[in-house]
């Protein structure tokens, strides 16, 4: 059982609405406490359009772990090259932009989930587990169960493939990026 629960993920699994704040600018560790004070379920750190680097995102994730707010990070691209580092260092969910197909969703799962579902490399001393020593199989299972993977649908192709993307094992949520979707449609 993980020491830090993913409260937003638990609410979603229970069919409840979750509310959060997306942070692009002026990101300090206090934002986790502000989000908690406002009864938000998550804080979404935007590394795609925001100016923060991975070190800042990790610091905010660490701060959020001591609250009831789930730290999520939108990575800069669907390749999700920093996703496993973020997950190893406190993020409890990854939001990947521009997912257009089930194949791309499978790649996201591969990067972010441990074997047998994915290919995420194992580390030791996870902050989400309070740095507790535990067998790798238990740590991997606890982290996978409490990690949210969100595929952003931002193109007409993504909309056409939304059901197939949602059906990929390991994807927890679809998030429509309405700005890019509407821009791509000329609206």
Tab-separated table of C-alpha atoms in Angstrom:
chain	number	residue	atom	x	y	z
A	1	UNK	CA	0.000	0.000	0.000
A	2	UNK	CA	1.465	3.368	-0.981
A	3	UNK	CA	2.262	5.871	1.724
A	4	UNK	CA	0.977	8.758	-0.437
A	5	UNK	CA	-2.390	8.156	-2.064
A	6	UNK	CA	-3.407	9.652	-5.388
A	7	UNK	CA	-6.617	11.292	-4.173
A	8	UNK	CA	-7.603	12.620	-7.608
A	9	UNK	CA	-7.220	9.169	-9.157
A	10	UNK	CA	-9.292	7.590	-6.376
A	11	UNK	CA	-12.092	10.109	-6.913
A	12	UNK	CA	-12.108	9.474	-10.666
A	13	UNK	CA	-12.286	5.717	-10.132
A	14	UNK	CA	-15.286	6.373	-7.883
A	15	UNK	CA	-17.008	8.346	-10.633
A	16	UNK	CA	-16.526	11.696	-8.905
A	17	UNK	CA	-15.612	15.023	-10.447
A	18	UNK	CA	-12.097	16.346	-9.831
A	19	UNK	CA	-11.067	19.984	-9.916
A	20	UNK	CA	-7.586	21.377	-10.217
A	21	UNK	CA	-5.373	24.216	-11.256
A	22	UNK	CA	-3.008	24.366	-14.214
A	23	UNK	CA	0.217	26.232	-13.509
A	24	UNK	CA	2.403	27.679	-16.258
A	25	UNK	CA	4.052	30.721	-14.699
A	26	UNK	CA	5.214	31.849	-11.266
A	27	UNK	CA	5.510	28.294	-10.115
A	28	UNK	CA	6.745	27.949	-6.557
A	29	UNK	CA	6.268	25.155	-4.069
A	30	UNK	CA	3.563	27.193	-2.332
A	31	UNK	CA	1.204	26.486	-5.240
A	32	UNK	CA	0.494	23.032	-3.790
A	33	UNK	CA	-0.681	24.576	-0.504
A	34	UNK	CA	-2.705	27.212	-2.375
A	35	UNK	CA	-4.410	24.479	-4.412
A	36	UNK	CA	-5.180	22.551	-1.233
A	37	UNK	CA	-6.584	25.673	0.466
A	38	UNK	CA	-8.896	26.111	-2.544
A	39	UNK	CA	-10.115	22.489	-2.264
A	40	UNK	CA	-8.503	21.465	-5.540
A	41	UNK	CA	-7.832	17.786	-6.154
A	42	UNK	CA	-4.775	18.281	-8.356
A	43	UNK	CA	-2.181	20.727	-9.526
A	44	UNK	CA	-1.181	20.341	-13.180
A	45	UNK	CA	2.312	21.643	-13.881
A	46	UNK	CA	2.579	22.664	-17.522
A	47	UNK	CA	6.027	21.907	-18.922
A	48	UNK	CA	4.696	22.067	-22.489
A	49	UNK	CA	3.765	25.736	-22.540
A	50	UNK	CA	5.163	26.917	-19.217
A	51	UNK	CA	8.647	28.112	-18.460
A	52	UNK	CA	9.487	25.762	-15.611
A	53	UNK	CA	12.199	23.170	-15.865
A	54	UNK	CA	12.195	19.657	-14.513
A	55	UNK	CA	13.871	20.685	-11.240
A	56	UNK	CA	11.081	23.148	-10.417
A	57	UNK	CA	8.408	20.620	-11.368
A	58	UNK	CA	10.003	18.037	-9.074
A	59	UNK	CA	10.131	20.517	-6.179
A	60	UNK	CA	6.447	21.327	-6.571
A	61	UNK	CA	5.614	17.619	-6.802
A	62	UNK	CA	7.478	17.009	-3.539
A	63	UNK	CA	5.568	19.837	-1.865
A	64	UNK	CA	2.248	18.481	-3.135
A	65	UNK	CA	2.958	15.021	-1.725
A	66	UNK	CA	2.558	16.462	1.773
A	67	UNK	CA	-0.944	17.721	0.882
A	68	UNK	CA	-4.177	16.193	-0.386
A	69	UNK	CA	-3.383	17.605	-3.853
A	70	UNK	CA	-2.228	15.217	-6.567
A	71	UNK	CA	0.794	16.492	-8.545
A	72	UNK	CA	0.379	15.977	-12.303
A	73	UNK	CA	2.805	17.147	-14.990
A	74	UNK	CA	2.054	17.907	-18.631
A	75	UNK	CA	5.223	16.938	-20.454
A	76	UNK	CA	6.519	18.883	-23.432
A	77	UNK	CA	5.668	16.298	-26.100
A	78	UNK	CA	3.976	12.969	-26.717
A	79	UNK	CA	7.398	11.297	-26.688
A	80	UNK	CA	7.280	11.947	-22.913
A	81	UNK	CA	11.066	11.816	-22.644
A	82	UNK	CA	11.090	13.252	-19.094
A	83	UNK	CA	8.023	11.341	-17.870
A	84	UNK	CA	9.827	8.539	-16.045
A	85	UNK	CA	12.185	11.019	-14.325
A	86	UNK	CA	9.193	13.049	-13.167
A	87	UNK	CA	7.403	9.919	-11.949
A	88	UNK	CA	10.553	8.706	-10.181
A	89	UNK	CA	10.756	12.036	-8.360
A	90	UNK	CA	7.254	12.722	-7.079
A	91	UNK	CA	4.808	13.221	-9.955
A	92	UNK	CA	1.701	11.088	-9.573
A	93	UNK	CA	0.519	11.521	-13.105
A	94	UNK	CA	1.621	12.456	-16.585
A	95	UNK	CA	-0.418	14.390	-19.112
A	96	UNK	CA	0.864	13.856	-22.650
A	97	UNK	CA	-0.113	16.263	-25.438
A	98	UNK	CA	-1.094	15.467	-29.028
A	99	UNK	CA	-2.017	11.789	-28.675
A	100	UNK	CA	-3.568	10.902	-32.042
A	101	UNK	CA	-3.626	7.113	-32.054
A	102	UNK	CA	-3.699	3.984	-29.949
A	103	UNK	CA	-0.075	3.413	-30.990
A	104	UNK	CA	0.954	6.736	-29.441
A	105	UNK	CA	-1.052	5.914	-26.304
A	106	UNK	CA	0.788	2.572	-26.097
A	107	UNK	CA	4.088	4.472	-26.255
A	108	UNK	CA	2.981	6.648	-23.323
A	109	UNK	CA	2.076	3.547	-21.322
A	110	UNK	CA	5.393	1.957	-22.253
A	111	UNK	CA	7.339	4.942	-20.908
A	112	UNK	CA	5.278	5.432	-17.736
A	113	UNK	CA	4.230	1.970	-16.548
A	114	UNK	CA	6.414	-0.761	-15.092
A	115	UNK	CA	6.637	-4.257	-16.599
A	116	UNK	CA	4.724	-6.215	-17.625
A	117	UNK	CA	2.442	-3.434	-18.954
A	118	UNK	CA	5.233	-0.978	-19.762
A	119	UNK	CA	8.999	-0.673	-19.893
A	120	UNK	CA	9.594	1.947	-17.188
A	121	UNK	CA	12.932	1.452	-15.498
A	122	UNK	CA	12.993	0.743	-11.774
A	123	UNK	CA	14.661	3.141	-9.336
A	124	UNK	CA	14.838	3.032	-5.562
A	125	UNK	CA	13.680	5.462	-2.911
A	126	UNK	CA	10.487	6.885	-4.402
A	127	UNK	CA	9.123	9.991	-2.636
A	128	UNK	CA	5.540	8.776	-3.233
A	129	UNK	CA	6.406	5.796	-1.019
A	130	UNK	CA	8.079	7.896	1.641
A	131	UNK	CA	11.464	6.592	0.472
A	132	UNK	CA	10.569	3.336	2.225
A	133	UNK	CA	12.582	0.236	1.389
A	134	UNK	CA	10.296	-2.356	-0.167
A	135	UNK	CA	10.499	-5.157	-2.687
A	136	UNK	CA	10.622	-3.898	-6.270
A	137	UNK	CA	7.498	-5.822	-7.231
A	138	UNK	CA	5.513	-4.165	-4.397
A	139	UNK	CA	6.878	-0.689	-5.110
A	140	UNK	CA	6.189	-1.041	-8.844
A	141	UNK	CA	2.635	-2.244	-8.253
A	142	UNK	CA	1.868	0.533	-5.739
A	143	UNK	CA	3.256	3.219	-8.047
A	144	UNK	CA	1.440	1.894	-11.130
A	145	UNK	CA	-1.847	1.719	-9.228
A	146	UNK	CA	-1.468	5.333	-8.133
A	147	UNK	CA	-0.152	6.875	-11.344
A	148	UNK	CA	-2.583	8.657	-13.656
A	149	UNK	CA	-1.848	8.643	-17.365
A	150	UNK	CA	-3.741	11.265	-19.307
A	151	UNK	CA	-3.799	11.364	-23.108
A	152	UNK	CA	-4.565	14.769	-24.581
A	153	UNK	CA	-6.758	14.729	-27.680
A	154	UNK	CA	-5.910	17.851	-29.684
A	155	UNK	CA	-6.566	17.035	-33.349
A	156	UNK	CA	-9.409	15.771	-35.510
A	157	UNK	CA	-7.426	12.543	-35.944
A	158	UNK	CA	-7.280	12.192	-32.150
A	159	UNK	CA	-11.045	12.705	-31.925
A	160	UNK	CA	-11.602	10.052	-34.611
A	161	UNK	CA	-9.390	7.619	-32.646
A	162	UNK	CA	-10.565	8.607	-29.150
A	163	UNK	CA	-12.314	5.299	-28.386
A	164	UNK	CA	-9.237	3.287	-29.405
A	165	UNK	CA	-6.964	5.574	-27.377
A	166	UNK	CA	-9.225	5.277	-24.324
A	167	UNK	CA	-9.227	1.485	-24.668
A	168	UNK	CA	-5.436	1.236	-24.299
A	169	UNK	CA	-4.680	-0.510	-21.016
A	170	UNK	CA	-2.867	1.895	-18.728
A	171	UNK	CA	-4.535	5.084	-20.023
A	172	UNK	CA	-6.738	6.522	-17.290
A	173	UNK	CA	-8.212	9.635	-18.802
A	174	UNK	CA	-8.652	11.579	-22.030
A	175	UNK	CA	-8.291	15.359	-21.884
A	176	UNK	CA	-9.512	17.396	-24.848
A	177	UNK	CA	-7.097	20.202	-25.683
A	178	UNK	CA	-9.783	22.450	-27.119
A	179	UNK	CA	-7.463	25.300	-28.113
A	180	UNK	CA	-5.299	23.243	-30.472
A	181	UNK	CA	-8.278	21.194	-31.644
A	182	UNK	CA	-10.265	24.280	-32.619
A	183	UNK	CA	-7.220	25.962	-34.189
A	184	UNK	CA	-6.569	22.852	-36.272
A	185	UNK	CA	-10.183	22.926	-37.417
A	186	UNK	CA	-9.858	26.587	-38.446
A	187	UNK	CA	-12.346	27.736	-35.817
